[in-house]
PDB file of C-alpha atoms in Angstrom:
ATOM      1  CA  UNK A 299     -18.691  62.100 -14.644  1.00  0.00           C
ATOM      2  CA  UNK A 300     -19.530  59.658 -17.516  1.00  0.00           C
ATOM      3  CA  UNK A 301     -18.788  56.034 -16.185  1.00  0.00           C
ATOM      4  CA  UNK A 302     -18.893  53.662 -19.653  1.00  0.00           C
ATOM      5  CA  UNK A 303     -18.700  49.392 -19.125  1.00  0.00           C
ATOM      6  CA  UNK A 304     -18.027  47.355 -21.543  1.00  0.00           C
ATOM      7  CA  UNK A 305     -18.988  43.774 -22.451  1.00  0.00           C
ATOM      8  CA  UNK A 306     -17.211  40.683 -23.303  1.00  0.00           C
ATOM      9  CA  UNK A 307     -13.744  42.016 -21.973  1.00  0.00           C
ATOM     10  CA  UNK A 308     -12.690  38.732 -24.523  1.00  0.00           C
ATOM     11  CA  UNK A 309     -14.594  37.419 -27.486  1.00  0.00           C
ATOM     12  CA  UNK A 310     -13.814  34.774 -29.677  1.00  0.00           C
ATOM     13  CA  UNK A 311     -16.037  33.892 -33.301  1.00  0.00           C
ATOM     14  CA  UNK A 312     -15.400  31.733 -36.350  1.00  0.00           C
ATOM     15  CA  UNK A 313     -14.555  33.407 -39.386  1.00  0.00           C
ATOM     16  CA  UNK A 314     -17.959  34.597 -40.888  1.00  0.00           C
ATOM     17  CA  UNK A 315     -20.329  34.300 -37.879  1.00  0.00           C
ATOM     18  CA  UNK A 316     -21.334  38.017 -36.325  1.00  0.00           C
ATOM     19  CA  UNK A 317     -19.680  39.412 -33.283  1.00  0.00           C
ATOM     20  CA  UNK A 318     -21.918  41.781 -31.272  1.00  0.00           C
ATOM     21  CA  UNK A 319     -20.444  44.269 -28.013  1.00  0.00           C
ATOM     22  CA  UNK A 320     -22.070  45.788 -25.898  1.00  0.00           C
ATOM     23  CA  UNK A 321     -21.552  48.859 -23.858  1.00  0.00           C
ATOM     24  CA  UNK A 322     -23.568  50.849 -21.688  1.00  0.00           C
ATOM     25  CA  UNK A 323     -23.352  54.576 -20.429  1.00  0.00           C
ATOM     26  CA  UNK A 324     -24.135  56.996 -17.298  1.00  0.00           C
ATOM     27  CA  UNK A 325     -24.278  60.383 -18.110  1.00  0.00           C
ATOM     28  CA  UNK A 326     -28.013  61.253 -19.891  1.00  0.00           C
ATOM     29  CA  UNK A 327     -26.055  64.292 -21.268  1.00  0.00           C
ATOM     30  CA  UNK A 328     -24.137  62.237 -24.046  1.00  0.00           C
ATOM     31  CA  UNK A 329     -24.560  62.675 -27.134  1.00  0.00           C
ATOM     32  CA  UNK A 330     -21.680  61.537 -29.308  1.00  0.00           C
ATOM     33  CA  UNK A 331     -20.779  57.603 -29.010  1.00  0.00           C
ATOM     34  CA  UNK A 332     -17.662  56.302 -31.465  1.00  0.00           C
ATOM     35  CA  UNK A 333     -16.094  53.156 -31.873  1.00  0.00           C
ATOM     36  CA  UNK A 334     -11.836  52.491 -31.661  1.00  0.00           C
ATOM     37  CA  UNK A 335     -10.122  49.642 -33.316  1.00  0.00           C
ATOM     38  CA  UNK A 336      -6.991  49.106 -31.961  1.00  0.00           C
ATOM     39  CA  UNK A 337      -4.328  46.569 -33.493  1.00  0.00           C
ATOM     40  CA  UNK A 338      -1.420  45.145 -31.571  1.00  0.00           C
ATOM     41  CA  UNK A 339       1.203  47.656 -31.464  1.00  0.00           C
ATOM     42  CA  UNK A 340      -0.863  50.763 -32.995  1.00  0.00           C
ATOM     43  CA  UNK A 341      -2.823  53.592 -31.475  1.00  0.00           C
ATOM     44  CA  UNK A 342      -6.576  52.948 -31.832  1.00  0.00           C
ATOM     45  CA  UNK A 343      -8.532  54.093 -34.834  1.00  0.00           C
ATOM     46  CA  UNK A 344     -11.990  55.299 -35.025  1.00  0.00           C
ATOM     47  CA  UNK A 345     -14.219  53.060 -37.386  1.00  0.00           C
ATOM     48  CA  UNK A 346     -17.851  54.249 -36.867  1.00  0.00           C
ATOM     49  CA  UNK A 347     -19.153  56.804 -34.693  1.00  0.00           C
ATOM     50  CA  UNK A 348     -23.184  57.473 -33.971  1.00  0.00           C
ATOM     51  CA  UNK A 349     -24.570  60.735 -32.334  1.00  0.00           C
ATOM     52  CA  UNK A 350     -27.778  60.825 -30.143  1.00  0.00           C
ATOM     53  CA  UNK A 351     -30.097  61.753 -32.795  1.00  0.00           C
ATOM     54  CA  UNK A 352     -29.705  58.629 -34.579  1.00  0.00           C
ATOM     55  CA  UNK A 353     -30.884  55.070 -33.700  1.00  0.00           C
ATOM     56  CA  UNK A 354     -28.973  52.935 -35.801  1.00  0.00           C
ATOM     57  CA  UNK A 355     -25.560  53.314 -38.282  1.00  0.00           C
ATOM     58  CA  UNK A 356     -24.084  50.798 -41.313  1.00  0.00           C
ATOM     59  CA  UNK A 357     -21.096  50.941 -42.874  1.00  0.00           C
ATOM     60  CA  UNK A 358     -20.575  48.090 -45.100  1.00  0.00           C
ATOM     61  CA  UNK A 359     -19.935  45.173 -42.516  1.00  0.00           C
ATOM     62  CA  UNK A 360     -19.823  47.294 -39.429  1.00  0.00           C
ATOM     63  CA  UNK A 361     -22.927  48.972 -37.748  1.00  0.00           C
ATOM     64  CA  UNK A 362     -23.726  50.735 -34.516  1.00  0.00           C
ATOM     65  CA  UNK A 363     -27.319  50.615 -32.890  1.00  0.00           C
ATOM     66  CA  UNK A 364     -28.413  53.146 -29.988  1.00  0.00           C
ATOM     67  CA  UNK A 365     -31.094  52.998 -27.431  1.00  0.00           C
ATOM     68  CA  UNK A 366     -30.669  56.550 -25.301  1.00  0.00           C
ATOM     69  CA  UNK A 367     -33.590  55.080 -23.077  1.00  0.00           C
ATOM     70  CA  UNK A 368     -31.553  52.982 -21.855  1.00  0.00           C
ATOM     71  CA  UNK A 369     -28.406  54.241 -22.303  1.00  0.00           C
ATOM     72  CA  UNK A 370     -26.754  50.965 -23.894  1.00  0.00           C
ATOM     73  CA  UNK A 371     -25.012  50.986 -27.538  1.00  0.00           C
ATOM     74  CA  UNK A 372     -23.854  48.034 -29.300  1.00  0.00           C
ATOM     75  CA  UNK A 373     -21.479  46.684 -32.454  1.00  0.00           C
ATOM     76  CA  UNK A 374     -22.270  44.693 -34.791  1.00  0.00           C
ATOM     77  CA  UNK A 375     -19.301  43.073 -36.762  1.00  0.00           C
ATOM     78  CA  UNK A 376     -20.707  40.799 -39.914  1.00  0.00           C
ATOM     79  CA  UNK A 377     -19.054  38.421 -41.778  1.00  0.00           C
ATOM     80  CA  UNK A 378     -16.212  38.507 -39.545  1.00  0.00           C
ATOM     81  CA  UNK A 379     -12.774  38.179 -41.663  1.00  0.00           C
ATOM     82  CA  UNK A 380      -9.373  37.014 -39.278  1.00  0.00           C
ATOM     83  CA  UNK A 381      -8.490  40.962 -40.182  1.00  0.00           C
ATOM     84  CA  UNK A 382     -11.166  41.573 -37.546  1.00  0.00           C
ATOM     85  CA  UNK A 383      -8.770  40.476 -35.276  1.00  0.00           C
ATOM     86  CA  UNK A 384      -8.269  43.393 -32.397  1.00  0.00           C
ATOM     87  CA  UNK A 385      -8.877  45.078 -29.538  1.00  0.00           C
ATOM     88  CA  UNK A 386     -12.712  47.458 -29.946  1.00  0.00           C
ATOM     89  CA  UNK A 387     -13.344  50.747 -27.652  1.00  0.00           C
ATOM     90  CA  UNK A 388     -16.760  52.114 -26.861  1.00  0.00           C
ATOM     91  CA  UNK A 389     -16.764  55.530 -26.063  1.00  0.00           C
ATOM     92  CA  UNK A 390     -19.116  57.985 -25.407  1.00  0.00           C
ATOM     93  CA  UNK A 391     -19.481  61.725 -24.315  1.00  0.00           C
ATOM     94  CA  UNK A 392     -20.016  64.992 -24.985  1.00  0.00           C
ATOM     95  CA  UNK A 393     -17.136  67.503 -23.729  1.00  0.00           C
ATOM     96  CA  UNK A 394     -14.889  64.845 -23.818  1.00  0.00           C
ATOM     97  CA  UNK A 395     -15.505  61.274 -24.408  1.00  0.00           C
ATOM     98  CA  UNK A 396     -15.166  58.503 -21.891  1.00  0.00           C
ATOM     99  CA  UNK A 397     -13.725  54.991 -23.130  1.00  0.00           C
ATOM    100  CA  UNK A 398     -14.908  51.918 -22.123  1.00  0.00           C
ATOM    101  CA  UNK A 399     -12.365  49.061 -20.987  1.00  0.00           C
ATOM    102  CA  UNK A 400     -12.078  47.471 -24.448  1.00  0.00           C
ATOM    103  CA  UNK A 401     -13.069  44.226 -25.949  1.00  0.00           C
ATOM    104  CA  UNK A 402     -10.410  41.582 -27.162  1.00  0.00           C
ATOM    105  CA  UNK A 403     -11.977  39.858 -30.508  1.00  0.00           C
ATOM    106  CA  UNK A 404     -10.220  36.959 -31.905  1.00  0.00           C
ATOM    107  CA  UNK A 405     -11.711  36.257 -35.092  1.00  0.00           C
ATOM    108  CA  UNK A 406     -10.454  32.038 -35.660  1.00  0.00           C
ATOM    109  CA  UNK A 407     -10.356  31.054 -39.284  1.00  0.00           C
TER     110      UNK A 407
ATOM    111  CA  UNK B  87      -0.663  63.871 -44.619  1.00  0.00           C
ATOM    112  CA  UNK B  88       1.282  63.176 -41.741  1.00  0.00           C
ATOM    113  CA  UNK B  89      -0.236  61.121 -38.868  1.00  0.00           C
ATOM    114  CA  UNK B  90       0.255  62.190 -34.945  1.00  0.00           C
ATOM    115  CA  UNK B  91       3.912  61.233 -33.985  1.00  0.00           C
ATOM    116  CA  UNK B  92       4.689  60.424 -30.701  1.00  0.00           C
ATOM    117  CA  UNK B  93       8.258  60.499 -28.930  1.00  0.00           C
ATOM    118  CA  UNK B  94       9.560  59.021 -27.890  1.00  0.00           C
ATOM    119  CA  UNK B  95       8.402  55.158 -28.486  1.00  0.00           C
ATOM    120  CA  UNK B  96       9.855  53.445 -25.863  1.00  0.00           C
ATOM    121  CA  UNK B  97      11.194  54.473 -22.522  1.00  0.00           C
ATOM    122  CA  UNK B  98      12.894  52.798 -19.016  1.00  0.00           C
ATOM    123  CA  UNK B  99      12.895  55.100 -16.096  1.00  0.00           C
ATOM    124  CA  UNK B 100      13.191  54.340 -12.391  1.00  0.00           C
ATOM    125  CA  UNK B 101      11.082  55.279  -9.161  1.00  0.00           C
ATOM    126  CA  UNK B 102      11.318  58.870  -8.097  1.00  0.00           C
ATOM    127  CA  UNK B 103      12.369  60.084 -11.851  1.00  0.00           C
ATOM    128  CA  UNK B 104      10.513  62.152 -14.047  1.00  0.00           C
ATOM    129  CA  UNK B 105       9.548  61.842 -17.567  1.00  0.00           C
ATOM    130  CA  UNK B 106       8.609  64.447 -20.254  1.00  0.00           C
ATOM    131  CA  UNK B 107       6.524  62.498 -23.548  1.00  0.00           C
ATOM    132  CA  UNK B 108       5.867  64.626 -26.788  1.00  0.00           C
ATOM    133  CA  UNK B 109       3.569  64.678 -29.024  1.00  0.00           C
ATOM    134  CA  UNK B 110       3.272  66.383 -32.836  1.00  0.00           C
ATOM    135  CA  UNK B 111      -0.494  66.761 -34.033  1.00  0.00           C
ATOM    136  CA  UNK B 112      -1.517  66.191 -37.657  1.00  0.00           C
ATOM    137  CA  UNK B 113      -1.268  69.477 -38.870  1.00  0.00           C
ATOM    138  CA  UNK B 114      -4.007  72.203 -38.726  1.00  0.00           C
ATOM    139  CA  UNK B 115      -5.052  70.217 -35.306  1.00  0.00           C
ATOM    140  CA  UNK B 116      -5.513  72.739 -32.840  1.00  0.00           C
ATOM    141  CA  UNK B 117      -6.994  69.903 -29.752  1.00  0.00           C
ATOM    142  CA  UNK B 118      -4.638  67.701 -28.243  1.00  0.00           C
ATOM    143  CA  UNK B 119      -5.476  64.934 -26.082  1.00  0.00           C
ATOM    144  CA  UNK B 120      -3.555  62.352 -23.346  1.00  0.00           C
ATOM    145  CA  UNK B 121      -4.606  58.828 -22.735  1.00  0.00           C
ATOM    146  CA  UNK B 122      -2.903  56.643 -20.328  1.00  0.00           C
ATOM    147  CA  UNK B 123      -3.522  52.738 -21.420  1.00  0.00           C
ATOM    148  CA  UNK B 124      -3.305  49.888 -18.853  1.00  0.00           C
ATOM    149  CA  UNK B 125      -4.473  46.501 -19.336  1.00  0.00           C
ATOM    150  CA  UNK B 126      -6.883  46.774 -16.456  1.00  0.00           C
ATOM    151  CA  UNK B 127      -8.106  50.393 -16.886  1.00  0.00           C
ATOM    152  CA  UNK B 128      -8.247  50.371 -20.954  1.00  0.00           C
ATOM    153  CA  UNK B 129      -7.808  54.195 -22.184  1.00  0.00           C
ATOM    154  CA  UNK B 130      -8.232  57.155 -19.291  1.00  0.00           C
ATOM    155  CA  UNK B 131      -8.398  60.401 -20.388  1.00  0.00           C
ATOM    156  CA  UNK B 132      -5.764  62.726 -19.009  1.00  0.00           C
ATOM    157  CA  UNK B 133      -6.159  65.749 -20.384  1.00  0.00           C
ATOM    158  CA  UNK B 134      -7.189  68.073 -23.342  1.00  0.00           C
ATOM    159  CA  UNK B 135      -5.228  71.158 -24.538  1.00  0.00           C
ATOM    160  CA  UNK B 136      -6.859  73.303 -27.303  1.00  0.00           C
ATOM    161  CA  UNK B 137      -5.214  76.384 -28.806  1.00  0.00           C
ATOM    162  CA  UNK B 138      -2.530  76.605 -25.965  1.00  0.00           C
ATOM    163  CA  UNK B 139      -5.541  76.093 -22.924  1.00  0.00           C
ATOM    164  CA  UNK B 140      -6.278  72.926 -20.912  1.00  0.00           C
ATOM    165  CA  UNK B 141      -9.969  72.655 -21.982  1.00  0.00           C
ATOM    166  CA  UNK B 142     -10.418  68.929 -20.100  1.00  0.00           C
ATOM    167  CA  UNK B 143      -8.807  67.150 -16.859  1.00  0.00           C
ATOM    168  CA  UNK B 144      -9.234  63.886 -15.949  1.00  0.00           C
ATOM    169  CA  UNK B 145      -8.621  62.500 -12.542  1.00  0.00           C
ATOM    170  CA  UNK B 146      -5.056  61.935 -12.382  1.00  0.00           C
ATOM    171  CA  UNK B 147      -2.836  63.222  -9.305  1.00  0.00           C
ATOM    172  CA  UNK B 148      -1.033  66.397  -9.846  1.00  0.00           C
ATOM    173  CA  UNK B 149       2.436  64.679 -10.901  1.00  0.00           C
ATOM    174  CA  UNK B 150       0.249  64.272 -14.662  1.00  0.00           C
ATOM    175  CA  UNK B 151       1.029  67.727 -16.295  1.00  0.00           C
ATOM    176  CA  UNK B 152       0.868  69.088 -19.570  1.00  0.00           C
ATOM    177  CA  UNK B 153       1.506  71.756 -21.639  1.00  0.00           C
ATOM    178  CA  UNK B 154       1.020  72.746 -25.821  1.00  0.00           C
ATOM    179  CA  UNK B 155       2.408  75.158 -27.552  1.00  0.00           C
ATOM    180  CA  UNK B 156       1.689  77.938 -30.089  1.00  0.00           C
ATOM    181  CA  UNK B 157       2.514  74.859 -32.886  1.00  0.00           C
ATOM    182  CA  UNK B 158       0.138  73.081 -31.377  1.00  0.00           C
ATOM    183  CA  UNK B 159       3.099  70.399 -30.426  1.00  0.00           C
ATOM    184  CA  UNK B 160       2.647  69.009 -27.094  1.00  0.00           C
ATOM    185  CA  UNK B 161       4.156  67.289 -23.798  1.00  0.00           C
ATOM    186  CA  UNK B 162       3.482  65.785 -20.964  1.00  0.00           C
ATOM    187  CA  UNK B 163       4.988  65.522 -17.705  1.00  0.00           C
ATOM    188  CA  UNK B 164       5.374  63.037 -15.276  1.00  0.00           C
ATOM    189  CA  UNK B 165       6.888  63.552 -11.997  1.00  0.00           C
ATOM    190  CA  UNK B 166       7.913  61.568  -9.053  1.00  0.00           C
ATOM    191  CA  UNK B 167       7.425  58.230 -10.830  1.00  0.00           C
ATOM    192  CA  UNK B 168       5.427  55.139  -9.810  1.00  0.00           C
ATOM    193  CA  UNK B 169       5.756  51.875 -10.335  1.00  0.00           C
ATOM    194  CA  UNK B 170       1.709  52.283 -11.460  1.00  0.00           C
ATOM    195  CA  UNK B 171       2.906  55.009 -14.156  1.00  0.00           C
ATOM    196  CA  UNK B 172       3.926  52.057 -16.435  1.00  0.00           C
ATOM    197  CA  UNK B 173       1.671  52.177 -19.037  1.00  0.00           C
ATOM    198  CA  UNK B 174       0.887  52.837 -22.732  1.00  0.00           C
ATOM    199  CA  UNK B 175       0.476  56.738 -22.922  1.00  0.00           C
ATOM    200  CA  UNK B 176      -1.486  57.898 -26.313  1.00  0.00           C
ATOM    201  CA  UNK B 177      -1.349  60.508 -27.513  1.00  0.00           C
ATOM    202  CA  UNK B 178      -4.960  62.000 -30.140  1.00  0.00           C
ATOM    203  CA  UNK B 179      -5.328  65.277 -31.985  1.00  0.00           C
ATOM    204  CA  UNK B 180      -8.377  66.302 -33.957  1.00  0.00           C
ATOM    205  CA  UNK B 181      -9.251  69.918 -35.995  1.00  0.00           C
ATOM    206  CA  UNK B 182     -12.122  71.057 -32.929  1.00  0.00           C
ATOM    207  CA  UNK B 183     -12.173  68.845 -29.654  1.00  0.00           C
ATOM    208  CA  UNK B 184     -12.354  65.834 -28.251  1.00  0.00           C
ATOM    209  CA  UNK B 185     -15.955  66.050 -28.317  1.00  0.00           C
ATOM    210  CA  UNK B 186     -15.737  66.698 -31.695  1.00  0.00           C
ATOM    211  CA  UNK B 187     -15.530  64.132 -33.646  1.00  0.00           C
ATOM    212  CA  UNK B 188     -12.732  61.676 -34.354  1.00  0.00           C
ATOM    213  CA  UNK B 189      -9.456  61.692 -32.770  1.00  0.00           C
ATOM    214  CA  UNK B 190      -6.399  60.431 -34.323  1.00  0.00           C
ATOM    215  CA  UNK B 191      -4.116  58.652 -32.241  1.00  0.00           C
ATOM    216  CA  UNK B 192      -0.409  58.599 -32.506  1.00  0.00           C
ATOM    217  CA  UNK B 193       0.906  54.558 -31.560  1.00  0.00           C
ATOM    218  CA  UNK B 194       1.844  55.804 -27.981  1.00  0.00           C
ATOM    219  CA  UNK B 195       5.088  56.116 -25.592  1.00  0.00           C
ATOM    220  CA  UNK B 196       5.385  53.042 -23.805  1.00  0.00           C
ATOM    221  CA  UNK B 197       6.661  53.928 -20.192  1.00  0.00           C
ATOM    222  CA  UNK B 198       8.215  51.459 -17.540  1.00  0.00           C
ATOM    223  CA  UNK B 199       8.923  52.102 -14.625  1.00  0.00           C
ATOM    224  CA  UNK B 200      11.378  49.923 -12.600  1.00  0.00           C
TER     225      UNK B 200
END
């Protein structure tokens, strides 16, 4: 099955410098690769998603880059804000998806 | 439009006990999925249920059951618990699949086990 690892497991930025994760994937056959924001105390929350026939994704201050050579996808937080603040899921798949282990981010002000 | 509700929020159970966790989709979702969440293991699928079928199993032990009905509403079951079964369980619908697109996650059962 689809094995998905995630990196930092912790990450902490200044308000308004970037935050970049990083997660890589097993399984050739996926093809659909979203991103979870989870705050403390709520269920997580997709906030960009990329599918295998695209290489890179914006949206506003969030974007999503993919290299299916390799099989390694990334997010890219700008301008981080203290809302920024949570836990972030990889995922990736194609039947079903297959979460990575989650990234704390602690944006400071 | 109603989000995913999960019930209930907050539960204490003991070894050996069993624990049934439900789960009401946004409505006109037909796929339900289970997560468990641990701090070590992040989200693990359990399994999917689409139109009343299991479409998806992850690779938990028999005692993880599940069941939806012709509402869509759905439950899981835990049997025989663990001291391990004390976890965050989520609970995500969405219109097609998990595979879909976006799933929308209730804010989870939290289950301890003592």
């Amino acid at each position: 099955g689809e094995n998905v690892e995630q990196h930092p497991s912790t990450l902490s930025v200044q308000e308004g410098d970037s935050a970049v994760i990083k997660c890589t994937y097993s399984d050739s056959a996926s093809n659909y690769f979203p991103w979870y924001k989870q705050e403390l105390g709520k269920g997580p929350q997709l906030i960009i998603d990329i599918r295998s026939n695209v290489g890179e994704k914006k949206d506003q201050r969030i974007a999503v880059t993919l290299n299916k050579t390799a099989k390694h996808f990334s997010l890219h937080i700008t301008e981080t804000q203290p809302e920024d603040s949570a836990v972030y899921f990889c995922a990736a798949g194609y039947q079903k998806v297959t979460f990575g282990i989650g990234t704390k981010l602690q944006v400071i002000p | 439009k109603a989000g995913v509700t999960q019930t209930p929020r907050y539960l204490i159970k003991t070894r050996g006990q069993q624990v049934t966790l439900s789960c009401s989709p946004i409505s006109g979702h037909r796929s339900v999925s289970w997560y468990q969440q641990t701090p070590g293991q992040g989200l693990q699928f359990l399994f999917e249920y689409f139109s009343e079928t299991q479409r998806n199993k992850g690779n938990f032990p028999g005692r993880f059951s599940g069941r939806q009905f012709s509402n869509s509403r759905s439950e899981m079951n835990v049997s025989t618990l663990e001291l391990g079964d004390s976890a965050l369980y989520l609970c995500a619908s969405s219109p097609g699949g998990a595979n879909t697109g976006e799933l929308f996650f209730g804010e989870g059962s939290r289950l301890t086990v003592l």
